[in-house]
PDB file of C-alpha atoms in Angstrom:
ATOM      1  CA  MET J  91      -0.129   0.059   0.329  1.00  0.00           C
ATOM      2  CA  ASN J  92       1.120   3.413  -0.723  1.00  0.00           C
ATOM      3  CA  LYS J  93       1.745   5.423   2.404  1.00  0.00           C
ATOM      4  CA  THR J  94       1.063   9.014   2.401  1.00  0.00           C
ATOM      5  CA  THR J  95       3.560  11.462   3.780  1.00  0.00           C
ATOM      6  CA  VAL J  96       2.733  14.437   5.853  1.00  0.00           C
ATOM      7  CA  GLY J  97       4.156  16.547   7.950  1.00  0.00           C
ATOM      8  CA  TRP J  98       4.449  17.404  11.705  1.00  0.00           C
ATOM      9  CA  ARG J  99       1.010  19.702  11.513  1.00  0.00           C
ATOM     10  CA  GLU J 100      -1.681  19.299   9.276  1.00  0.00           C
ATOM     11  CA  TRP J 101      -5.571  19.634   8.512  1.00  0.00           C
ATOM     12  CA  ALA J 102      -8.005  16.830   8.980  1.00  0.00           C
ATOM     13  CA  SER J 103     -11.327  16.748   9.244  1.00  0.00           C
ATOM     14  CA  LEU J 104     -13.763  14.121  10.984  1.00  0.00           C
ATOM     15  CA  PRO J 105     -16.382  13.906   8.284  1.00  0.00           C
ATOM     16  CA  ASP J 106     -19.066  11.826  10.735  1.00  0.00           C
ATOM     17  CA  LEU J 107     -18.434  14.542  14.170  1.00  0.00           C
ATOM     18  CA  GLY J 108     -19.456  17.495  11.149  1.00  0.00           C
ATOM     19  CA  ILE J 109     -15.673  19.089  11.225  1.00  0.00           C
ATOM     20  CA  LYS J 110     -14.632  20.067   8.396  1.00  0.00           C
ATOM     21  CA  ALA J 111     -11.517  21.222   9.578  1.00  0.00           C
ATOM     22  CA  ILE J 112      -9.132  20.977  12.337  1.00  0.00           C
ATOM     23  CA  LYS J 113      -5.226  21.433  12.767  1.00  0.00           C
ATOM     24  CA  LEU J 114      -3.699  18.417  14.143  1.00  0.00           C
ATOM     25  CA  LYS J 115      -0.367  18.046  15.444  1.00  0.00           C
ATOM     26  CA  VAL J 116       0.894  14.236  14.188  1.00  0.00           C
ATOM     27  CA  ASP J 117       2.167  13.205  17.704  1.00  0.00           C
ATOM     28  CA  THR J 118       5.214   9.792  16.800  1.00  0.00           C
ATOM     29  CA  GLY J 119       5.498  10.383  20.759  1.00  0.00           C
ATOM     30  CA  ALA J 120       1.929   9.299  21.695  1.00  0.00           C
ATOM     31  CA  ARG J 121       0.382   5.988  21.559  1.00  0.00           C
ATOM     32  CA  THR J 122      -3.321   7.171  21.170  1.00  0.00           C
ATOM     33  CA  SER J 123      -4.995   9.843  19.167  1.00  0.00           C
ATOM     34  CA  ALA J 124      -6.492  12.932  21.325  1.00  0.00           C
ATOM     35  CA  LEU J 125      -9.208  15.650  20.736  1.00  0.00           C
ATOM     36  CA  HIS J 126     -10.321  18.435  22.519  1.00  0.00           C
ATOM     37  CA  ALA J 127     -13.950  18.454  23.985  1.00  0.00           C
ATOM     38  CA  PHE J 128     -15.395  19.673  27.031  1.00  0.00           C
ATOM     39  CA  GLU J 129     -18.699  19.395  28.709  1.00  0.00           C
ATOM     40  CA  VAL J 130     -18.627  15.715  27.413  1.00  0.00           C
ATOM     41  CA  GLY J 131     -21.592  13.827  28.994  1.00  0.00           C
ATOM     42  CA  SER J 132     -22.457   9.883  28.309  1.00  0.00           C
ATOM     43  CA  PHE J 133     -26.519   9.491  27.399  1.00  0.00           C
ATOM     44  CA  GLN J 134     -28.537   6.506  25.841  1.00  0.00           C
ATOM     45  CA  ARG J 135     -30.083   5.661  22.324  1.00  0.00           C
ATOM     46  CA  ASP J 136     -31.077   2.611  20.905  1.00  0.00           C
ATOM     47  CA  GLY J 137     -29.505   0.631  24.255  1.00  0.00           C
ATOM     48  CA  GLN J 138     -25.837   1.680  23.562  1.00  0.00           C
ATOM     49  CA  GLU J 139     -23.987   4.538  25.400  1.00  0.00           C
ATOM     50  CA  TRP J 140     -22.808   7.801  23.085  1.00  0.00           C
ATOM     51  CA  ILE J 141     -21.035  10.748  24.683  1.00  0.00           C
ATOM     52  CA  ARG J 142     -22.098  14.205  23.623  1.00  0.00           C
ATOM     53  CA  PHE J 143     -19.664  16.943  23.295  1.00  0.00           C
ATOM     54  CA  ARG J 144     -18.756  20.432  22.569  1.00  0.00           C
ATOM     55  CA  ILE J 145     -15.166  21.290  20.778  1.00  0.00           C
ATOM     56  CA  HIS J 146     -13.518  24.915  19.681  1.00  0.00           C
ATOM     57  CA  PRO J 147     -12.537  22.783  16.377  1.00  0.00           C
ATOM     58  CA  PHE J 148      -9.833  26.193  15.712  1.00  0.00           C
ATOM     59  CA  GLN J 149      -7.523  28.081  18.115  1.00  0.00           C
ATOM     60  CA  ASP J 150      -8.392  31.574  19.324  1.00  0.00           C
ATOM     61  CA  SER J 151     -11.640  31.355  18.079  1.00  0.00           C
ATOM     62  CA  ASP J 152     -15.054  31.421  19.645  1.00  0.00           C
ATOM     63  CA  GLU J 153     -16.755  29.445  17.400  1.00  0.00           C
ATOM     64  CA  ILE J 154     -18.747  26.012  18.921  1.00  0.00           C
ATOM     65  CA  ARG J 155     -19.465  22.529  17.566  1.00  0.00           C
ATOM     66  CA  GLU J 156     -21.795  19.833  19.201  1.00  0.00           C
ATOM     67  CA  CYS J 157     -20.705  16.176  18.298  1.00  0.00           C
ATOM     68  CA  GLU J 158     -22.051  13.328  19.539  1.00  0.00           C
ATOM     69  CA  ALA J 159     -20.738   9.649  18.738  1.00  0.00           C
ATOM     70  CA  PRO J 160     -21.197   6.173  20.532  1.00  0.00           C
ATOM     71  CA  LEU J 161     -18.546   5.303  23.797  1.00  0.00           C
ATOM     72  CA  LEU J 162     -16.032   2.535  22.228  1.00  0.00           C
ATOM     73  CA  ASP J 163     -14.334   2.912  26.063  1.00  0.00           C
ATOM     74  CA  ARG J 164     -12.806   4.285  28.580  1.00  0.00           C
ATOM     75  CA  ARG J 165      -9.579   4.238  28.952  1.00  0.00           C
ATOM     76  CA  VAL J 166      -6.853   5.570  31.992  1.00  0.00           C
ATOM     77  CA  VAL J 167      -4.159   7.657  29.946  1.00  0.00           C
ATOM     78  CA  SER J 168      -1.088   9.590  31.012  1.00  0.00           C
ATOM     79  CA  ASP J 169      -0.706  13.019  28.775  1.00  0.00           C
ATOM     80  CA  SER J 170       3.440  13.883  27.947  1.00  0.00           C
ATOM     81  CA  GLY J 171       3.193  15.206  32.266  1.00  0.00           C
ATOM     82  CA  GLY J 172       2.640  11.938  33.138  1.00  0.00           C
ATOM     83  CA  HIS J 173      -0.689  12.730  34.734  1.00  0.00           C
ATOM     84  CA  ARG J 174      -3.121   9.827  34.288  1.00  0.00           C
ATOM     85  CA  GLU J 175      -6.500  10.710  33.447  1.00  0.00           C
ATOM     86  CA  GLU J 176     -10.102   8.561  32.552  1.00  0.00           C
ATOM     87  CA  ARG J 177     -10.826   9.726  29.513  1.00  0.00           C
ATOM     88  CA  PRO J 178     -13.830   8.036  26.927  1.00  0.00           C
ATOM     89  CA  VAL J 179     -13.176   6.831  23.839  1.00  0.00           C
ATOM     90  CA  ILE J 180     -14.886   6.900  20.465  1.00  0.00           C
ATOM     91  CA  ARG J 181     -14.240   5.697  16.744  1.00  0.00           C
ATOM     92  CA  THR J 182     -14.979   8.274  14.347  1.00  0.00           C
ATOM     93  CA  LEU J 183     -13.648   8.160   9.974  1.00  0.00           C
ATOM     94  CA  LEU J 184     -10.874  10.534   9.659  1.00  0.00           C
ATOM     95  CA  ALA J 185     -10.182  12.499   6.394  1.00  0.00           C
ATOM     96  CA  LEU J 186      -6.355  13.367   5.395  1.00  0.00           C
ATOM     97  CA  GLY J 187      -4.810  13.933   2.034  1.00  0.00           C
ATOM     98  CA  GLY J 188      -7.530  12.682   0.149  1.00  0.00           C
ATOM     99  CA  ARG J 189      -7.803   9.331   2.742  1.00  0.00           C
ATOM    100  CA  ARG J 190      -9.879   8.478   5.141  1.00  0.00           C
ATOM    101  CA  TRP J 191     -10.323   6.063   7.631  1.00  0.00           C
ATOM    102  CA  PRO J 192     -11.402   4.818  10.850  1.00  0.00           C
ATOM    103  CA  VAL J 193      -9.529   6.239  13.963  1.00  0.00           C
ATOM    104  CA  GLU J 194      -9.734   5.562  18.109  1.00  0.00           C
ATOM    105  CA  ILE J 195      -9.690   9.359  19.695  1.00  0.00           C
ATOM    106  CA  THR J 196      -9.699   9.920  23.810  1.00  0.00           C
ATOM    107  CA  LEU J 197     -11.238  12.926  24.193  1.00  0.00           C
ATOM    108  CA  THR J 198     -10.226  15.318  26.749  1.00  0.00           C
ATOM    109  CA  ASP J 199      -9.736  19.374  27.636  1.00  0.00           C
ATOM    110  CA  ARG J 200      -6.816  20.502  25.240  1.00  0.00           C
ATOM    111  CA  GLU J 201      -8.481  24.166  25.287  1.00  0.00           C
ATOM    112  CA  THR J 202      -4.264  25.872  26.747  1.00  0.00           C
ATOM    113  CA  MET J 203      -2.572  23.495  24.308  1.00  0.00           C
ATOM    114  CA  LYS J 204      -1.863  24.588  20.547  1.00  0.00           C
ATOM    115  CA  PHE J 205      -3.397  21.665  18.694  1.00  0.00           C
ATOM    116  CA  ARG J 206      -7.173  20.912  19.433  1.00  0.00           C
ATOM    117  CA  MET J 207      -6.015  17.441  18.078  1.00  0.00           C
ATOM    118  CA  LEU J 208      -3.395  15.251  19.105  1.00  0.00           C
ATOM    119  CA  LEU J 209      -2.526  11.804  16.223  1.00  0.00           C
ATOM    120  CA  GLY J 210      -0.922   9.406  17.941  1.00  0.00           C
ATOM    121  CA  ARG J 211       0.880   6.203  16.558  1.00  0.00           C
ATOM    122  CA  THR J 212      -2.204   3.766  16.593  1.00  0.00           C
ATOM    123  CA  ALA J 213      -3.494   6.074  13.689  1.00  0.00           C
ATOM    124  CA  MET J 214      -0.887   6.042  11.735  1.00  0.00           C
ATOM    125  CA  GLU J 215      -0.692   2.866   9.737  1.00  0.00           C
ATOM    126  CA  GLN J 216      -0.936   4.982   6.555  1.00  0.00           C
ATOM    127  CA  LEU J 217       1.273   7.358   6.718  1.00  0.00           C
ATOM    128  CA  VAL J 218       4.854   8.657   6.777  1.00  0.00           C
ATOM    129  CA  VAL J 219       5.671  11.358   8.557  1.00  0.00           C
ATOM    130  CA  HIS J 220       8.430  13.937   7.630  1.00  0.00           C
ATOM    131  CA  PRO J 221       9.471  15.234  11.097  1.00  0.00           C
ATOM    132  CA  GLN J 222      10.784  19.392   9.570  1.00  0.00           C
ATOM    133  CA  ALA J 223       7.496  19.801   6.856  1.00  0.00           C
ATOM    134  CA  SER J 224       4.504  21.406   7.598  1.00  0.00           C
ATOM    135  CA  PHE J 225       1.370  21.204   6.057  1.00  0.00           C
ATOM    136  CA  LEU J 226       2.284  18.987   3.052  1.00  0.00           C
ATOM    137  CA  LEU J 227      -1.195  18.431   2.370  1.00  0.00           C
ATOM    138  CA  GLY J 228      -2.698  21.713   1.768  1.00  0.00           C
ATOM    139  CA  GLY J 229      -2.224  25.084   3.941  1.00  0.00           C
ATOM    140  CA  ASN J 230      -5.507  26.469   6.263  1.00  0.00           C
ATOM    141  CA  GLU J 231      -8.257  24.710   5.102  1.00  0.00           C
ATOM    142  CA  ARG J 232     -10.789  26.066   7.651  1.00  0.00           C
ATOM    143  CA  GLN J 233     -14.365  26.095   6.409  1.00  0.00           C
ATOM    144  CA  PRO J 234     -17.042  27.732   8.383  1.00  0.00           C
TER     145      PRO J 234
END
């Protein structure tokens, strides 16, 4: 399979969540992908637990998106500072470089971080990372 070469940061979308553009950091040091989320709550739909959360998809913007997804799991994750936190896990489609594939993402508050999403190693099977490059797949594709 041909792999897509990406830089250490890229623009992607999460179509199942209605997020047309989000800047992510490709983080080979992180095992699991993480998405900024706040006001996270669970509810039942058709006998299954779902997660509803809100997100500011763009840094330094008041724009808010409300998202819903089936809960896949709850996992204890260590952040870069070594702090352990139980996080909800969802599976959703990631669209990047003309490809789409399902990825597992933990939800956590990344309000103070530069990137609203980290793409971890488990989601990089189709990618090769060029660590000195940025936005190899296109510039700011931010859309309302």
